Amino acid sequence: KAPVVAIVGATGAVGVELLRCLESRGFPLGGLKLLASPRSAGKTLDFKGEPVTIEALTEESFAGVDIALFSAGSGISKRYAAAAVKAGAVVVDNSSAFRMDADVPLVVPEVNAASLAGHRGVIANPNCVAAIATVALAPLHRAYPIRRLTAATYQAASGAGAAAMEELRESTAAYLRGESFEPKVLPHPYAFNLFSHNADMDEETGYNGEETKVVAETRRILGTPELPIGITCIRVPVLRAHAMALTVEFDEVVTVEEARTILGNAPGLRLVDNRAANYFPMPSDASGQDDVLVGRIRQDIGDPSGKSLALFVAGDQLLKGAALNAVQIAELLLKR
Ligand code: A2P
């Protein structure tokens, strides 16, 4: 029988997209439960043209639920995931709470679907950069093992939630009116600016929490626990799609043509690589799209050995970076 699905954090930036993904993909539903904070209880969200009433999340919310999609932050996941599992639900968790737990699979369906088999009630949905990057890296890695990765990211507001997206809109409007704007959600002015990712900074290493997560999760998803990864994560004034420059070193020479063929045939990817038109992946084209865009595939002239390629990737943070990947995991659960 069709599963009863709960969305925890249904009113959030990701929660709303979870609802849209379930709707647009025709996910078979035996019932739908929308959960959020008491502030939202009693309000409604539309699903297939019908209003569904939002309930306040409690430990009792999961009776009869088969699949619980969590997207209300780590604190809520840590506090309520156990109650959901106890009630018999499988949790697909979008937060970072359990991603590095050995008995919690960290899954990108195009990359490591098989790892789902070992789950014990909780499955982790990766960090958005790790999910989007590995969709592009895994097909290359399968053909030619990756020896080293260097990444610079250009991350959208959506990764910091609906309030950060609103702050980008409001601060941009204020800037254009010539008014001053005091940031409330993000630590720095966002309009016509960019800044080092706002995750907690480790003063000792100089790396922030986003960078640390992307490194650890990329290694885990690719199954390369020792892969050397250098990374700089930057927040840019884009609403909902992340972009990233990836420099990938292989064990052997990989030609641009080979890389194009591999990436052009890989699931979840779309090649956008038109040198003549100077047309490459852009957040504006990636926004609202399920596919991750990949292009600017070229030899990295910074590596004289010829064994490195440079790529540019863009993917919708709210879709492949969050909601879509979670719903794809739920679809894999149904198949099993
Ligand atoms: P609410 O809208 O009622 O505050 P975002 O990532 O876009 O900031 O969204 C966070 C999501 O987490 C929202 O759906 C929010 O609901 C939900 N949330 C925040 N605090 C709680 C809580 N204490 N219990 C349940 N859901 C919560």
Coordinates of C-alpha atoms and ligand atoms in Angstrom, one line a residue:
K1 CA 0.0 0.0 0.0
A2 CA 1.1 3.6 -0.6
P3 CA 3.1 5.1 2.2
V4 CA 2.0 7.8 4.6
V5 CA 4.6 10.6 4.3
A6 CA 5.4 13.3 6.9
I7 CA 7.3 16.5 6.1
V8 CA 9.0 18.0 9.2
G9 CA 9.7 21.7 8.5
A10 CA 7.1 21.8 5.8
T11 CA 7.0 25.7 5.8
G12 CA 10.7 26.1 5.3
A13 CA 12.6 26.8 2.0
V14 CA 13.3 23.0 1.6
G15 CA 10.0 21.9 3.1
V16 CA 8.0 23.7 0.4
E17 CA 10.2 22.1 -2.3
L18 CA 9.7 18.7 -0.8
L19 CA 5.9 19.2 -1.1
R20 CA 6.4 20.3 -4.8
C21 CA 8.6 17.3 -5.6
L22 CA 6.2 14.8 -4.2
E23 CA 3.5 16.5 -6.2
S24 CA 5.4 16.8 -9.5
R25 CA 6.9 13.3 -9.4
G26 CA 3.6 11.7 -8.7
F27 CA 4.9 10.1 -5.6
P28 CA 2.4 7.5 -4.4
L29 CA 0.9 8.7 -1.1
G30 CA -1.3 6.9 1.4
G31 CA -1.4 10.1 3.4
L32 CA 0.4 13.4 3.9
K33 CA 1.3 15.1 7.2
L34 CA 2.8 18.6 7.3
L35 CA 4.7 19.4 10.5
A36 CA 6.3 22.6 11.6
S37 CA 6.7 24.8 14.7
P38 CA 3.7 25.8 16.8
R39 CA 3.9 29.2 15.0
S40 CA 2.6 27.6 11.8
A41 CA 0.1 25.2 13.3
G42 CA -3.4 25.6 11.8
K43 CA -2.1 27.4 8.6
T44 CA -2.4 25.4 5.4
L45 CA -0.2 24.6 2.4
D46 CA -1.7 23.5 -0.9
F47 CA -1.0 20.0 -2.3
K48 CA -2.5 19.1 -5.6
G49 CA -4.8 22.0 -5.3
E50 CA -6.2 21.1 -1.9
P51 CA -5.2 22.8 1.4
V52 CA -3.4 20.6 3.9
T53 CA -3.4 21.8 7.5
I54 CA 0.0 22.2 9.2
E55 CA 0.4 20.6 12.6
A56 CA 2.8 21.4 15.4
L57 CA 5.6 18.8 15.6
T58 CA 5.5 16.6 18.7
E59 CA 6.9 13.2 19.6
E60 CA 3.4 11.8 18.9
S61 CA 3.3 13.2 15.4
F62 CA 4.6 10.0 13.7
A63 CA 1.9 7.5 14.5
G64 CA 1.0 5.7 11.2
V65 CA 3.8 7.5 9.3
D66 CA 5.9 5.3 7.0
I67 CA 8.4 7.9 5.6
A68 CA 9.4 11.1 7.5
L69 CA 11.3 13.7 5.5
F70 CA 13.0 16.0 8.0
S71 CA 14.1 19.5 7.1
A72 CA 13.9 21.7 10.2
G73 CA 17.6 21.8 11.1
S74 CA 19.9 19.5 13.1
G75 CA 18.5 20.4 16.5
I76 CA 15.0 19.2 15.5
S77 CA 16.4 16.1 13.8
K78 CA 18.4 15.1 16.8
R79 CA 15.4 15.7 19.1
Y80 CA 12.7 13.9 17.0
A81 CA 14.2 11.4 14.6
A82 CA 14.3 8.7 17.2
A83 CA 10.6 9.2 17.9
A84 CA 9.9 8.8 14.2
V85 CA 11.9 5.6 13.9
K86 CA 10.3 4.2 17.1
A87 CA 6.9 4.8 15.6
G88 CA 8.0 2.7 12.6
A89 CA 8.9 5.4 10.1
V90 CA 12.0 5.6 8.0
V91 CA 13.6 9.0 8.4
V92 CA 15.2 10.8 5.4
D93 CA 17.1 13.6 7.2
N94 CA 18.2 16.7 5.3
S95 CA 20.2 18.1 8.3
S96 CA 23.8 17.4 9.1
A97 CA 22.9 15.6 12.4
F98 CA 23.6 12.0 11.3
R99 CA 25.5 12.3 8.1
M100 CA 28.8 11.0 9.4
D101 CA 27.3 8.2 11.6
A102 CA 28.6 4.9 10.4
D103 CA 25.2 3.2 10.5
V104 CA 23.4 6.0 8.7
P105 CA 23.8 5.8 4.9
L106 CA 24.6 9.1 3.2
V107 CA 23.0 8.8 -0.2
V108 CA 23.0 10.4 -3.6
P109 CA 20.9 8.0 -5.7
E110 CA 22.9 8.5 -8.9
V111 CA 26.1 7.8 -7.0
N112 CA 25.7 5.3 -4.2
A113 CA 22.2 3.9 -4.1
A114 CA 23.4 0.6 -2.9
S115 CA 24.5 2.0 0.4
L116 CA 20.9 2.4 1.3
A117 CA 20.6 -1.3 2.0
G118 CA 22.4 -1.0 5.4
H119 CA 20.0 1.6 6.9
R120 CA 18.6 1.2 10.4
G121 CA 15.7 3.6 10.1
V122 CA 17.6 6.8 9.3
I123 CA 19.1 7.9 6.0
A124 CA 21.0 11.1 5.6
N125 CA 20.6 13.5 2.7
P126 CA 23.9 15.1 2.0
N127 CA 25.1 18.7 2.2
C128 CA 24.0 20.6 -0.9
V129 CA 27.5 21.2 -2.3
A130 CA 28.5 17.5 -1.7
A131 CA 25.3 16.3 -3.4
I132 CA 25.6 18.5 -6.5
A133 CA 29.4 18.0 -6.8
T134 CA 29.3 14.2 -6.5
V135 CA 26.7 13.9 -9.3
A136 CA 29.3 15.4 -11.6
L137 CA 32.4 13.7 -10.0
A138 CA 31.2 10.1 -9.6
P139 CA 30.8 9.2 -13.3
L140 CA 34.4 10.5 -13.9
H141 CA 35.7 8.8 -10.9
R142 CA 34.1 5.4 -12.0
A143 CA 36.0 5.7 -15.3
Y144 CA 39.2 7.3 -14.1
P145 CA 40.0 7.3 -10.3
I146 CA 40.2 10.8 -8.9
R147 CA 43.4 11.5 -7.0
R148 CA 42.8 15.0 -5.8
L149 CA 40.1 17.7 -5.9
T150 CA 40.2 21.5 -5.5
A151 CA 36.9 23.3 -5.2
A152 CA 35.7 26.9 -5.0
T153 CA 31.9 27.4 -4.4
Y154 CA 29.5 30.2 -5.2
Q155 CA 26.6 29.4 -2.8
A156 CA 23.1 30.8 -3.0
A157 CA 21.0 32.3 -0.1
S158 CA 18.6 29.3 0.0
G159 CA 21.2 27.1 1.8
A160 CA 20.7 29.4 4.8
G161 CA 16.9 29.0 4.7
A162 CA 13.8 31.0 3.6
A163 CA 14.7 33.9 5.9
A164 CA 18.1 34.4 4.2
M165 CA 16.4 34.4 0.8
E166 CA 14.1 37.1 2.1
E167 CA 17.1 39.1 3.4
L168 CA 18.7 39.0 0.0
R169 CA 15.5 40.3 -1.7
E170 CA 15.0 43.0 1.0
S171 CA 18.6 44.2 1.2
T172 CA 18.9 44.4 -2.6
A173 CA 15.7 46.5 -2.8
A174 CA 16.9 48.7 0.0
Y175 CA 20.3 49.2 -1.7
L176 CA 18.6 50.2 -5.0
R177 CA 16.5 52.7 -3.1
G178 CA 19.7 54.1 -1.6
E179 CA 18.7 53.1 1.9
S180 CA 20.9 51.4 4.5
F181 CA 20.0 47.9 5.6
E182 CA 21.1 46.1 8.8
P183 CA 21.6 42.4 8.1
K184 CA 19.6 40.2 10.5
V185 CA 20.0 36.6 9.2
L186 CA 23.4 36.7 7.6
P187 CA 26.5 38.3 9.2
H188 CA 27.4 40.6 6.3
P189 CA 25.8 42.9 3.7
Y190 CA 24.5 40.6 1.0
A191 CA 23.3 42.9 -1.8
F192 CA 26.0 43.4 -4.5
N193 CA 28.5 41.6 -2.3
L194 CA 29.8 38.2 -1.4
F195 CA 31.4 36.8 1.7
S196 CA 33.1 33.7 3.1
H197 CA 30.5 31.1 4.0
N198 CA 28.7 32.0 7.3
A199 CA 29.1 28.5 8.9
D200 CA 31.2 28.4 12.1
M201 CA 34.8 29.1 11.6
D202 CA 37.5 26.9 13.1
E203 CA 40.1 29.5 14.2
E204 CA 42.8 26.9 14.4
T205 CA 42.5 25.5 10.8
G206 CA 40.9 28.5 9.1
Y207 CA 38.2 26.3 7.6
N208 CA 34.5 26.9 8.2
G209 CA 31.9 24.2 9.0
E210 CA 30.6 24.2 5.5
E211 CA 34.0 23.4 4.0
T212 CA 34.6 20.7 6.6
K213 CA 31.2 19.1 5.8
V214 CA 31.7 19.2 2.0
V215 CA 35.2 17.5 2.4
A216 CA 34.0 14.7 4.7
E217 CA 30.7 14.1 2.9
T218 CA 32.2 14.1 -0.6
R219 CA 34.8 11.5 0.5
R220 CA 32.0 9.4 2.1
I221 CA 29.7 9.5 -0.9
L222 CA 32.4 8.7 -3.4
G223 CA 33.8 6.0 -1.2
T224 CA 37.3 7.6 -1.1
P225 CA 38.0 8.2 2.6
E226 CA 41.5 9.6 2.0
L227 CA 40.8 11.8 -1.1
P228 CA 42.7 15.1 -0.7
I229 CA 40.3 17.9 -1.1
G230 CA 41.0 21.7 -1.0
I231 CA 38.0 24.0 -0.7
T232 CA 36.8 27.6 -0.4
C233 CA 33.1 28.1 0.2
I234 CA 31.7 31.5 -0.6
R235 CA 28.1 32.9 -0.2
V236 CA 27.1 34.9 -3.3
P237 CA 23.9 37.0 -3.9
V238 CA 22.0 34.3 -5.8
L239 CA 18.7 33.1 -4.6
R240 CA 18.6 29.3 -5.0
A241 CA 21.3 27.6 -7.1
H242 CA 24.8 26.8 -6.1
A243 CA 27.7 27.0 -8.6
M244 CA 31.2 25.6 -8.1
A245 CA 34.6 25.5 -9.9
L246 CA 36.1 22.0 -9.6
T247 CA 39.7 21.1 -10.5
V248 CA 40.0 17.4 -10.6
E249 CA 43.3 15.5 -10.8
F250 CA 43.2 11.9 -12.0
D251 CA 45.7 9.0 -11.9
E252 CA 46.1 9.3 -15.7
V253 CA 45.5 11.7 -18.5
V254 CA 41.8 12.2 -19.3
T255 CA 41.0 14.1 -22.4
V256 CA 38.3 16.8 -22.6
E257 CA 36.5 14.7 -25.2
E258 CA 36.4 11.7 -23.0
A259 CA 35.2 13.7 -20.0
R260 CA 32.4 15.3 -22.2
T261 CA 31.3 11.9 -23.3
I262 CA 31.2 10.5 -19.8
L263 CA 29.4 13.5 -18.3
G264 CA 27.0 13.8 -21.3
N265 CA 25.8 10.3 -20.7
A266 CA 25.6 10.4 -16.9
P267 CA 22.3 10.4 -15.0
G268 CA 21.2 13.6 -13.3
L269 CA 23.6 15.8 -15.4
R270 CA 23.1 18.1 -18.3
L271 CA 26.1 19.2 -20.4
V272 CA 26.2 23.0 -20.9
D273 CA 29.5 23.5 -22.6
N274 CA 29.3 25.9 -25.5
R275 CA 32.7 27.6 -26.0
A276 CA 31.7 29.4 -29.2
A277 CA 28.8 31.1 -27.5
N278 CA 30.6 31.4 -24.1
Y279 CA 27.6 29.6 -22.6
F280 CA 28.3 27.5 -19.5
P281 CA 26.4 26.5 -16.4
M282 CA 24.7 29.4 -14.6
P283 CA 22.6 29.6 -11.5
S284 CA 19.8 31.2 -13.4
D285 CA 19.6 28.2 -15.7
A286 CA 20.0 25.7 -12.9
S287 CA 17.2 27.2 -10.8
G288 CA 14.1 25.1 -10.7
Q289 CA 15.8 22.3 -12.7
D290 CA 16.3 18.7 -11.5
D291 CA 19.5 18.2 -13.5
V292 CA 22.8 19.5 -12.4
L293 CA 24.5 21.5 -15.1
V294 CA 28.2 20.8 -16.0
G295 CA 30.5 22.5 -18.5
R296 CA 33.6 24.6 -19.0
I297 CA 35.4 21.3 -19.3
R298 CA 39.0 22.0 -20.1
Q299 CA 42.5 20.8 -19.4
D300 CA 43.7 22.4 -16.2
I301 CA 46.7 24.4 -17.4
G302 CA 47.9 24.7 -13.8
D303 CA 48.9 21.0 -13.8
P304 CA 51.7 20.5 -16.3
S305 CA 51.3 16.7 -16.0
G306 CA 48.1 17.0 -18.1
K307 CA 46.3 14.7 -15.6
S308 CA 43.9 17.4 -14.4
L309 CA 40.6 18.8 -15.7
A310 CA 38.7 21.9 -14.7
L311 CA 34.9 22.0 -14.6
F312 CA 32.2 24.4 -13.7
V313 CA 29.0 23.0 -12.2
A314 CA 25.7 24.6 -11.2
G315 CA 22.8 22.9 -9.4
D316 CA 19.6 23.9 -7.7
Q317 CA 20.4 23.9 -4.0
L318 CA 16.7 23.4 -3.0
L319 CA 16.2 20.5 -5.5
K320 CA 19.3 18.2 -6.1
G321 CA 21.0 19.9 -3.2
A322 CA 18.1 19.1 -0.8
A323 CA 14.4 18.2 -1.6
L324 CA 14.7 16.4 -4.9
N325 CA 17.5 14.2 -3.6
A326 CA 15.5 13.4 -0.5
V327 CA 12.4 12.4 -2.5
Q328 CA 14.6 10.3 -4.8
I329 CA 15.8 8.5 -1.7
A330 CA 12.2 7.9 -0.7
E331 CA 11.5 6.5 -4.2
L332 CA 14.4 4.1 -3.7
L333 CA 12.9 3.0 -0.4
L334 CA 9.6 2.2 -2.2
K335 CA 11.4 0.1 -4.8
R336 CA 13.0 -2.1 -2.1
Ligands
A2P1 P1 8.1 27.4 11.1 O1 7.9 28.0 9.7 O2 6.8 27.1 11.8 O3 9.0 28.2 11.9 P2 14.1 27.3 6.9 O4 15.2 26.3 6.7 O5 13.6 27.8 5.6 O6 14.6 28.4 7.8 O7 12.9 26.5 7.6 C1 13.0 25.9 8.8 C2 11.8 25.0 9.0 O8 11.9 24.4 10.3 C3 10.4 25.7 9.0 O9 9.5 24.8 8.4 C4 10.1 25.9 10.5 O10 8.8 26.0 10.8 C5 10.7 24.6 11.0 N1 10.9 24.7 12.5 C6 11.6 25.6 13.2 N2 11.6 25.4 14.5 C7 10.8 24.3 14.7 C8 10.3 23.6 15.8 N3 10.6 23.9 17.1 N4 9.5 22.5 15.6 C9 9.1 22.2 14.4 N5 9.5 22.8 13.2 C10 10.3 23.8 13.4

